[in-house]
Amino acid sequence: MSGASEIEQVIRSADADAADGTATYCVGCGSCAYIDPAFRIIRNMDGCYQASMNGNAQNMEAVANVCPFAGSVNEDVIGEDLFSKQEGVHHDQYLGYWLNAYVGYASADGWRSRGSSGGMVSWLAAKMLEDDLVDAVVHVKDGPDPEHMYTYQVSHSVDELKTGAKSKYYPIEMSEVLTYVREHEGRYLFVGIPCFVKAVRLLCREDSILNEHIKYCIGLVCGHLKSDFFAKSEAWESGVPLDDIARVDFRHKTPGSPASDYAVEVRRSDGGEPVIKRTAELSTTNWGLGYFKYNACDYCDDVLAETADVTFGDAWIPKYVNDGEGCNVIVVRNRDVQDLFDRHRDELVLHDSDSAEVYQSQAGGFRHRRQGLAYRLHVHEQRGEWTPTKRVKPSLEGIGERRQQIYAMRTTLKNESFVAFRKAVDANDFNEFKKTMKPIERAYTRLSVPLKKRLMIGCKKTMKRVLPSGLTRKLKSMLSHHK
């Protein structure tokens, strides 16, 4: 297939599951717009960034080469080129190439309290600046207005860096910031989710100046990227009208609660008091339901940013999750990063880990991106529909009928969430969203969760909503002592 055909298919392809019979496999990263002025990145009707082609492209082959969903160069190839020749390196089908794995957090300078989990991303970026490994950091920070809550920007100092801490579950693109990097001398550290890091690595293969300027990449473990409907839904359901939403802090830590029991903080355009709401009390924050998920994310097989020099994520592991301050799961692939960790070990609390524990921390994501992807690719193949070429092959092998139904329902949840939110906006009533989605969600829960577990979850939710978090933990403790 030619570069032109591949890019056209990524931007728009037939998909019988989609509301209008077509879907995009574009994640809106901006690599095409960086390479060729015929492309620009737009916000579509679902609140997702995607590529739009206007006029004649100058080099469609180069555009296809740098698109993370069109190119033929996969994460294994990139990882081998970057990391395979280091002494002591391992290779794993889930972690990619890796030197060492840890679970831990930054104990110095308040990085942990400012971050989403263990504060390791910002700590490492600051240390790379201080140790003169890089001159600037390319990362996501507060954007200029409510329609662009977060954007890619460049920080040249530790103080600038601090304003970019925490995870942002929000659509972003990088064409403008990469143009800045190309035009300004220096050594840059890039921070991004797996597909964005892959796109940067592919761009560096095409652009020698960018390759010279971008020295390191930090990867963020990714469940999936969200449309801006996600931020709006959280704020709206928290009690802030759509036209009064200034910004959403997606990972507001709640003192004394487990790391998984965090809140959102909504800042208002009218200057009123910010609204803080626990995510457990909101309808759209169950990550497993995949509400407002970019379609491309269901066709990605890289959970751990395998092309990054180091990857950080949340340590969703039972023995760490009860630490409300948060811990990171860490995969190191570059010896320079390992040496930096070793030099500053006194500023870190690190527990040695391994591939099995790292997998466990993201087990649900791996099932969905490997077994679930095999199922989705098979469905499209049977219908004669185009899909990106992945390391996972179309197959139903080892996927029982019930599991197939679960994966099919996830596609329905994703697609219908966009339709339901637009209906709610038209009616100016968030309850319209809930009225549409709750029956689908209940059907999915009956299918995917055994009855005993559903009853336990229902009891826990009731306790969380009715009782203060401190009292909830005391009751759990009392019950456990009387077992």
Coordinates of C-alpha atoms in Angstrom, one line a residue:
M1 CA 0.0 0.0 0.0
S2 CA 1.3 3.5 -0.9
G3 CA 2.0 6.1 1.8
A4 CA -1.0 8.2 0.5
S5 CA -3.4 5.2 0.9
E6 CA -2.1 4.4 4.3
I7 CA -2.5 7.9 5.7
E8 CA -6.0 8.2 4.1
Q9 CA -7.0 4.9 5.8
V10 CA -5.6 6.1 9.2
I11 CA -7.6 9.3 8.9
R12 CA -10.8 7.6 7.8
S13 CA -11.7 3.9 7.4
A14 CA -14.8 1.8 7.2
D15 CA -16.0 0.5 10.5
A16 CA -19.4 -1.2 10.8
D17 CA -19.4 -0.7 14.6
A18 CA -19.1 3.1 14.4
A19 CA -22.2 5.3 14.6
D20 CA -21.8 6.6 11.0
G21 CA -20.0 3.5 9.6
T22 CA -16.5 5.0 9.6
A23 CA -13.8 5.5 12.2
T24 CA -10.4 7.2 12.5
Y25 CA -7.3 5.4 13.6
C26 CA -5.5 8.8 14.0
V27 CA -4.5 9.8 17.5
G28 CA -3.9 13.4 16.5
C29 CA -0.2 13.4 17.6
G30 CA 0.8 16.0 15.0
S31 CA 3.7 14.2 13.4
C32 CA 2.2 14.5 9.9
A33 CA 1.6 18.3 10.4
Y34 CA 5.2 18.7 11.5
I35 CA 6.5 17.0 8.4
D36 CA 4.1 18.4 5.8
P37 CA 2.1 21.7 5.7
A38 CA -0.7 20.0 3.8
F39 CA -1.7 18.5 7.1
R40 CA -3.2 20.3 10.1
I41 CA -4.6 18.9 13.4
I42 CA -8.2 19.7 14.2
R43 CA -10.6 19.0 17.1
N44 CA -13.3 16.7 15.7
M45 CA -17.0 16.5 16.8
D46 CA -16.0 14.0 19.5
G47 CA -13.5 16.3 21.1
C48 CA -10.5 14.3 19.8
Y49 CA -7.6 15.7 17.8
Q50 CA -7.1 14.2 14.4
A51 CA -5.3 15.0 11.2
S52 CA -7.0 16.8 8.3
M53 CA -5.4 17.0 4.9
N54 CA -5.8 20.3 2.9
G55 CA -4.2 20.5 -0.5
N56 CA -1.5 18.4 -2.0
A57 CA 1.0 16.7 0.3
Q58 CA 4.7 17.2 -0.6
N59 CA 5.9 13.8 0.7
M60 CA 3.2 11.3 1.6
E61 CA 5.8 8.5 2.0
A62 CA 7.6 10.5 4.8
V63 CA 4.2 11.3 6.4
A64 CA 3.3 7.6 6.4
N65 CA 6.8 6.8 7.9
V66 CA 6.3 9.0 10.9
C67 CA 2.6 8.2 11.7
P68 CA 2.5 5.8 14.7
F69 CA -0.5 4.0 13.1
A70 CA 0.6 3.9 9.4
G71 CA 4.3 3.2 9.5
S72 CA 5.7 -0.3 9.1
V73 CA 8.4 0.2 11.7
N74 CA 7.1 -1.2 15.0
E75 CA 8.2 -0.9 18.6
D76 CA 10.3 -4.0 18.5
V77 CA 12.4 -2.6 15.6
I78 CA 12.8 0.8 17.3
G79 CA 13.6 -0.7 20.6
E80 CA 16.3 -3.0 19.1
D81 CA 18.0 -0.1 17.4
L82 CA 18.0 2.0 20.6
F83 CA 18.6 -0.4 23.4
S84 CA 19.6 -3.9 22.4
K85 CA 23.4 -3.4 22.4
Q86 CA 23.6 -2.4 26.1
E87 CA 25.3 -4.8 28.5
G88 CA 22.8 -6.6 30.8
V89 CA 19.7 -5.7 28.7
H90 CA 16.7 -8.0 28.7
H91 CA 13.8 -8.4 26.3
D92 CA 10.2 -9.1 27.2
Q93 CA 7.1 -9.3 25.1
Y94 CA 5.4 -6.8 27.4
L95 CA 8.2 -4.5 28.6
G96 CA 10.2 -4.5 25.4
Y97 CA 13.9 -4.0 26.0
W98 CA 14.7 -3.2 29.6
L99 CA 17.7 -3.0 32.0
N100 CA 16.0 -2.7 35.4
A101 CA 12.5 -2.4 36.9
Y102 CA 11.5 -0.8 40.2
V103 CA 8.5 0.3 42.2
G104 CA 9.1 3.5 44.2
Y105 CA 8.9 7.2 44.6
A106 CA 10.9 10.5 44.9
S107 CA 11.4 11.3 48.5
A108 CA 13.1 14.7 48.0
D109 CA 11.9 18.3 47.3
G110 CA 8.1 17.6 47.4
W111 CA 8.0 16.0 43.9
R112 CA 5.9 13.1 45.2
S113 CA 3.2 15.4 46.7
R114 CA 3.0 17.5 43.5
G115 CA 2.8 14.5 41.2
S116 CA 0.0 12.1 40.3
S117 CA 1.7 9.1 42.0
G118 CA 5.3 8.8 43.1
G119 CA 6.5 12.1 41.5
M120 CA 9.2 10.3 39.5
V121 CA 8.6 11.8 36.1
S122 CA 9.1 15.4 37.3
W123 CA 12.0 14.4 39.6
L124 CA 13.9 12.7 36.8
A125 CA 13.3 15.6 34.4
A126 CA 14.6 18.1 37.0
K127 CA 17.7 15.9 37.7
M128 CA 18.4 15.7 33.9
L129 CA 18.4 19.5 33.8
E130 CA 20.5 19.9 37.0
D131 CA 23.0 17.2 35.9
D132 CA 23.3 19.0 32.5
L133 CA 22.1 16.0 30.5
V134 CA 19.5 18.2 28.8
D135 CA 18.8 21.9 28.4
A136 CA 15.0 21.8 28.2
V137 CA 12.0 19.5 28.7
V138 CA 9.1 19.1 26.3
H139 CA 6.0 18.3 28.3
V140 CA 2.3 19.0 28.8
K141 CA 1.5 22.1 30.9
D142 CA -1.5 24.4 31.6
G143 CA -2.9 25.7 28.3
P144 CA -4.2 29.2 27.4
D145 CA -7.9 28.8 27.8
P146 CA -10.8 26.3 28.7
E147 CA -10.9 24.9 25.2
H148 CA -7.1 24.2 25.4
M149 CA -6.8 23.2 29.1
Y150 CA -3.4 21.6 28.5
T151 CA -0.8 21.9 25.7
Y152 CA 2.7 20.8 24.9
Q153 CA 5.3 23.4 26.0
V154 CA 9.0 23.7 26.7
S155 CA 10.5 24.2 30.2
H156 CA 14.1 25.4 30.6
S157 CA 14.3 25.4 34.4
V158 CA 13.2 23.4 37.3
D159 CA 10.8 26.1 38.4
E160 CA 9.1 26.0 35.0
L161 CA 9.1 22.3 35.2
K162 CA 7.1 22.2 38.4
T163 CA 4.1 23.7 36.8
G164 CA 3.7 20.7 34.5
A165 CA 3.5 18.0 37.2
K166 CA 0.6 15.5 37.3
S167 CA -1.2 13.4 34.6
K168 CA -3.5 15.1 32.1
Y169 CA -6.2 12.9 30.6
Y170 CA -6.8 15.4 27.8
P171 CA -6.2 15.6 24.0
I172 CA -2.9 17.2 23.0
E173 CA -0.8 17.5 19.9
M174 CA 2.9 18.2 19.3
S175 CA 3.4 19.7 15.8
E176 CA 4.0 23.3 17.1
V177 CA 6.3 22.3 20.0
L178 CA 8.4 20.0 17.7
T179 CA 8.8 22.9 15.2
Y180 CA 10.1 25.0 18.2
V181 CA 12.6 22.2 19.1
R182 CA 13.8 22.0 15.5
E183 CA 14.4 25.7 15.3
H184 CA 16.1 26.2 18.6
E185 CA 19.5 24.7 19.4
G186 CA 19.7 22.6 22.5
R187 CA 19.4 19.1 24.1
Y188 CA 15.8 18.2 24.8
L189 CA 14.0 15.6 26.9
F190 CA 10.6 14.6 25.5
V191 CA 7.8 13.4 27.8
G192 CA 4.8 11.6 26.3
I193 CA 2.4 8.6 26.1
P194 CA 3.5 5.5 24.1
C195 CA 2.2 6.5 20.6
F196 CA 3.6 10.0 20.9
V197 CA 7.1 8.7 21.9
K198 CA 6.9 6.3 19.0
A199 CA 6.0 9.1 16.7
V200 CA 9.0 11.2 18.0
R201 CA 11.3 8.2 17.4
L202 CA 10.0 7.8 13.9
L203 CA 10.4 11.6 13.2
C204 CA 14.0 11.4 14.4
R205 CA 14.6 8.7 11.7
E206 CA 13.4 11.2 9.1
D207 CA 14.7 14.5 10.5
S208 CA 18.4 14.6 11.4
I209 CA 18.1 17.9 13.1
L210 CA 15.3 16.7 15.4
N211 CA 17.3 13.6 16.0
E212 CA 20.2 15.7 17.1
H213 CA 18.1 17.9 19.4
I214 CA 16.0 15.2 21.2
K215 CA 18.4 13.3 23.4
Y216 CA 16.0 11.4 25.7
C217 CA 12.3 10.3 25.9
I218 CA 10.4 9.6 29.1
G219 CA 7.3 7.4 28.5
L220 CA 4.1 7.3 30.5
V221 CA 2.2 4.1 31.0
C222 CA -1.1 4.6 29.1
G223 CA -4.5 3.0 29.5
H224 CA -5.9 5.2 26.7
L225 CA -6.1 8.8 25.6
K226 CA -9.3 10.7 26.4
S227 CA -11.4 13.1 24.3
D228 CA -12.0 16.5 25.9
F229 CA -15.5 15.2 26.7
F230 CA -13.9 13.5 29.7
A231 CA -12.7 16.7 31.3
K232 CA -16.0 18.4 30.6
S233 CA -18.1 15.4 31.9
E234 CA -16.1 15.3 35.2
A235 CA -16.5 19.0 35.7
W236 CA -20.2 19.1 34.6
E237 CA -21.2 16.2 36.9
S238 CA -19.3 17.8 39.7
G239 CA -21.7 20.8 39.5
V240 CA -19.8 23.2 37.3
P241 CA -21.8 24.3 34.1
L242 CA -20.0 23.7 30.8
D243 CA -19.5 27.4 30.1
D244 CA -17.9 27.9 33.6
I245 CA -15.2 25.2 33.4
A246 CA -11.7 26.8 33.4
R247 CA -9.5 23.7 34.2
V248 CA -9.7 20.2 35.6
D249 CA -7.0 18.7 37.8
F250 CA -7.6 15.0 37.1
R251 CA -5.4 13.7 40.0
H252 CA -6.2 15.7 43.1
K253 CA -4.8 13.6 46.0
T254 CA -7.1 13.1 49.0
P255 CA -5.2 12.8 52.3
G256 CA -5.5 9.5 54.1
S257 CA -7.0 7.7 51.1
P258 CA -5.5 4.9 49.0
A259 CA -3.7 6.0 45.8
S260 CA -6.6 4.7 43.7
D261 CA -9.2 6.8 45.6
Y262 CA -8.3 10.2 44.2
A263 CA -10.5 13.3 43.3
V264 CA -10.8 15.8 40.6
E265 CA -10.5 19.6 41.3
V266 CA -12.5 21.8 38.9
R267 CA -11.5 25.5 38.6
R268 CA -14.1 27.9 37.5
S269 CA -14.0 30.6 34.9
D270 CA -16.1 32.9 37.1
G271 CA -13.4 32.9 39.8
G272 CA -15.6 31.0 42.2
E273 CA -14.3 28.4 44.7
P274 CA -12.9 25.3 43.0
V275 CA -15.0 22.2 43.3
I276 CA -13.4 19.0 44.5
K277 CA -15.2 15.7 43.8
R278 CA -14.0 12.1 44.4
T279 CA -13.8 10.2 41.2
A280 CA -15.7 7.3 42.8
E281 CA -18.8 9.6 42.9
L282 CA -18.7 10.4 39.1
S283 CA -20.2 8.4 36.2
T284 CA -17.4 8.6 33.6
T285 CA -14.2 7.9 35.6
N286 CA -14.2 4.0 35.6
W287 CA -11.2 3.6 33.3
G288 CA -12.3 0.0 32.3
L289 CA -15.5 1.3 30.6
G290 CA -13.5 3.3 28.1
Y291 CA -15.8 6.3 27.9
F292 CA -14.5 9.0 25.5
K293 CA -11.6 6.8 24.4
Y294 CA -9.8 7.6 21.2
N295 CA -10.6 4.8 18.7
A296 CA -6.9 4.6 17.9
C297 CA -6.2 3.5 21.4
D298 CA -8.0 0.2 20.8
Y299 CA -5.5 -0.5 18.1
C300 CA -2.3 0.1 20.0
D301 CA -0.3 -2.8 21.5
D302 CA 2.2 -0.7 23.5
V303 CA 1.2 -0.2 27.1
L304 CA 4.6 0.6 28.6
A305 CA 6.1 3.0 26.0
E306 CA 8.6 0.5 24.8
T307 CA 10.5 3.1 22.7
A308 CA 11.2 5.4 25.7
D309 CA 14.5 5.5 27.6
V310 CA 12.5 5.0 30.8
T311 CA 8.8 4.5 31.5
F312 CA 6.8 5.5 34.6
G313 CA 3.3 4.5 35.6
D314 CA 1.0 4.1 38.6
A315 CA 1.9 1.1 40.7
W316 CA -1.6 -0.5 40.8
I317 CA -0.3 -3.4 42.9
P318 CA -2.0 -4.5 46.1
K319 CA 1.0 -4.0 48.4
Y320 CA 1.6 -0.4 47.1
V321 CA -1.8 0.9 46.2
N322 CA -2.9 1.7 49.8
D323 CA -0.1 4.3 50.1
G324 CA -2.2 7.3 49.4
E325 CA 0.9 9.4 48.4
G326 CA 1.3 7.1 45.4
C327 CA 4.1 4.9 44.0
N328 CA 5.5 4.6 40.4
V329 CA 6.2 1.4 38.5
I330 CA 9.5 2.1 36.7
V331 CA 11.1 0.4 33.6
V332 CA 14.6 1.6 32.8
R333 CA 15.9 1.0 29.3
N334 CA 18.9 3.5 28.9
R335 CA 22.1 3.2 30.9
D336 CA 22.3 7.0 31.2
V337 CA 19.0 7.0 33.2
Q338 CA 20.2 4.1 35.3
D339 CA 23.4 5.9 36.1
L340 CA 21.4 9.0 37.2
F341 CA 19.3 6.9 39.5
D342 CA 22.4 5.4 41.0
R343 CA 24.0 8.8 41.6
H344 CA 20.9 10.2 43.3
R345 CA 19.7 7.1 45.1
D346 CA 19.5 9.0 48.4
E347 CA 16.6 11.0 46.9
L348 CA 14.6 8.0 46.0
V349 CA 12.8 5.1 47.6
L350 CA 13.1 2.2 45.1
H351 CA 12.1 -1.4 45.5
D352 CA 13.6 -3.9 43.0
S353 CA 10.9 -5.3 40.7
D354 CA 10.7 -7.6 37.7
S355 CA 8.8 -8.2 34.5
A356 CA 6.1 -10.2 36.3
E357 CA 5.3 -7.5 38.8
V358 CA 5.4 -4.8 36.1
Y359 CA 2.9 -6.9 34.1
Q360 CA 0.7 -7.3 37.1
S361 CA 0.5 -3.6 37.6
Q362 CA -1.0 -3.2 34.2
A363 CA -2.5 -6.7 33.7
G364 CA -6.0 -5.4 32.5
G365 CA -4.4 -3.1 30.0
F366 CA -2.3 -5.9 28.6
R367 CA -5.2 -8.2 28.2
H368 CA -7.2 -5.5 26.4
R369 CA -4.2 -4.5 24.1
R370 CA -3.1 -8.0 23.3
Q371 CA -5.9 -10.6 23.5
G372 CA -8.6 -8.0 23.0
L373 CA -6.7 -6.5 20.1
A374 CA -6.4 -9.9 18.4
Y375 CA -10.2 -10.2 18.7
R376 CA -10.9 -6.7 17.3
L377 CA -8.5 -7.2 14.4
H378 CA -10.2 -10.5 13.6
V379 CA -13.6 -8.8 13.5
H380 CA -12.4 -6.2 11.1
E381 CA -10.6 -8.8 9.0
Q382 CA -13.8 -10.9 8.7
R383 CA -15.7 -7.7 7.5
G384 CA -12.9 -6.8 5.0
E385 CA -12.2 -3.6 6.8
W386 CA -8.7 -1.9 6.9
T387 CA -6.8 -1.8 10.2
P388 CA -3.3 -0.7 11.2
T389 CA -0.6 -3.4 11.0
K390 CA 0.2 -4.5 14.5
R391 CA 2.5 -6.9 16.2
V392 CA -0.6 -8.7 17.4
K393 CA -2.2 -10.9 14.7
P394 CA -6.0 -11.2 14.1
S395 CA -7.2 -14.3 15.9
L396 CA -9.9 -15.8 18.2
E397 CA -7.5 -18.4 19.5
G398 CA -8.0 -18.9 23.3
I399 CA -10.7 -16.3 23.4
G400 CA -14.0 -17.9 24.7
E401 CA -17.4 -16.7 23.6
R402 CA -18.1 -14.8 26.8
R403 CA -14.7 -13.0 26.5
Q404 CA -15.5 -12.1 22.9
Q405 CA -18.8 -10.6 24.1
I406 CA -17.0 -8.5 26.7
Y407 CA -14.6 -7.1 24.1
A408 CA -17.6 -6.3 21.8
M409 CA -19.4 -4.5 24.6
R410 CA -16.3 -2.4 25.3
T411 CA -16.5 -1.2 21.7
T412 CA -20.2 -0.3 22.2
L413 CA -19.4 1.5 25.4
K414 CA -16.7 3.6 23.8
N415 CA -18.8 4.5 20.7
E416 CA -22.0 5.2 22.5
S417 CA -20.4 7.4 25.1
F418 CA -19.7 10.1 22.5
V419 CA -23.2 9.9 21.1
A420 CA -24.7 10.1 24.7
F421 CA -22.5 13.1 25.6
R422 CA -23.5 15.1 22.5
K423 CA -27.2 14.3 23.4
A424 CA -26.6 15.6 26.9
V425 CA -25.1 18.9 25.6
D426 CA -28.0 19.4 23.2
A427 CA -30.4 18.9 26.1
N428 CA -28.2 20.9 28.5
D429 CA -28.7 18.1 31.0
F430 CA -25.9 15.7 32.1
N431 CA -28.6 13.2 33.2
E432 CA -29.2 12.5 29.5
F433 CA -25.8 11.0 29.3
K434 CA -26.5 8.8 32.3
K435 CA -29.9 7.8 31.0
T436 CA -28.3 6.6 27.7
M437 CA -25.2 4.9 29.2
K438 CA -26.5 3.2 32.4
P439 CA -28.4 0.4 30.7
I440 CA -25.4 -0.4 28.5
E441 CA -23.1 -0.2 31.5
R442 CA -25.3 -2.6 33.5
A443 CA -25.4 -5.1 30.7
Y444 CA -21.6 -4.9 30.4
T445 CA -21.2 -5.4 34.2
R446 CA -23.5 -8.4 34.2
L447 CA -21.4 -9.9 31.5
S448 CA -17.9 -9.1 32.8
V449 CA -18.2 -9.3 36.6
P450 CA -19.4 -12.4 38.5
L451 CA -22.4 -11.9 40.8
K452 CA -20.5 -12.2 44.1
K453 CA -18.0 -9.6 43.0
R454 CA -20.8 -7.3 41.8
L455 CA -22.4 -7.5 45.2
M456 CA -19.1 -6.7 47.0
I457 CA -18.4 -3.8 44.6
G458 CA -21.9 -2.4 45.2
C459 CA -21.4 -2.6 49.0
K460 CA -18.0 -0.8 48.7
K461 CA -19.5 1.9 46.5
T462 CA -22.3 2.5 49.0
M463 CA -19.8 2.8 51.8
K464 CA -17.7 5.2 49.9
R465 CA -20.6 7.4 49.0
V466 CA -22.3 7.4 52.4
L467 CA -19.4 7.3 54.9
P468 CA -16.3 9.5 55.3
S469 CA -13.2 7.8 53.9
G470 CA -11.6 7.6 57.4
L471 CA -14.6 5.8 58.8
T472 CA -14.8 3.4 55.8
R473 CA -11.2 2.3 56.4
K474 CA -11.9 1.8 60.1
L475 CA -14.9 -0.5 59.3
K476 CA -12.8 -2.4 56.8
S477 CA -10.1 -2.9 59.5
M478 CA -12.7 -4.0 62.1
L479 CA -14.3 -6.5 59.7
S480 CA -10.9 -8.0 58.7
H481 CA -10.0 -8.5 62.4
H482 CA -13.2 -10.4 63.0
K483 CA -12.9 -12.8 60.0

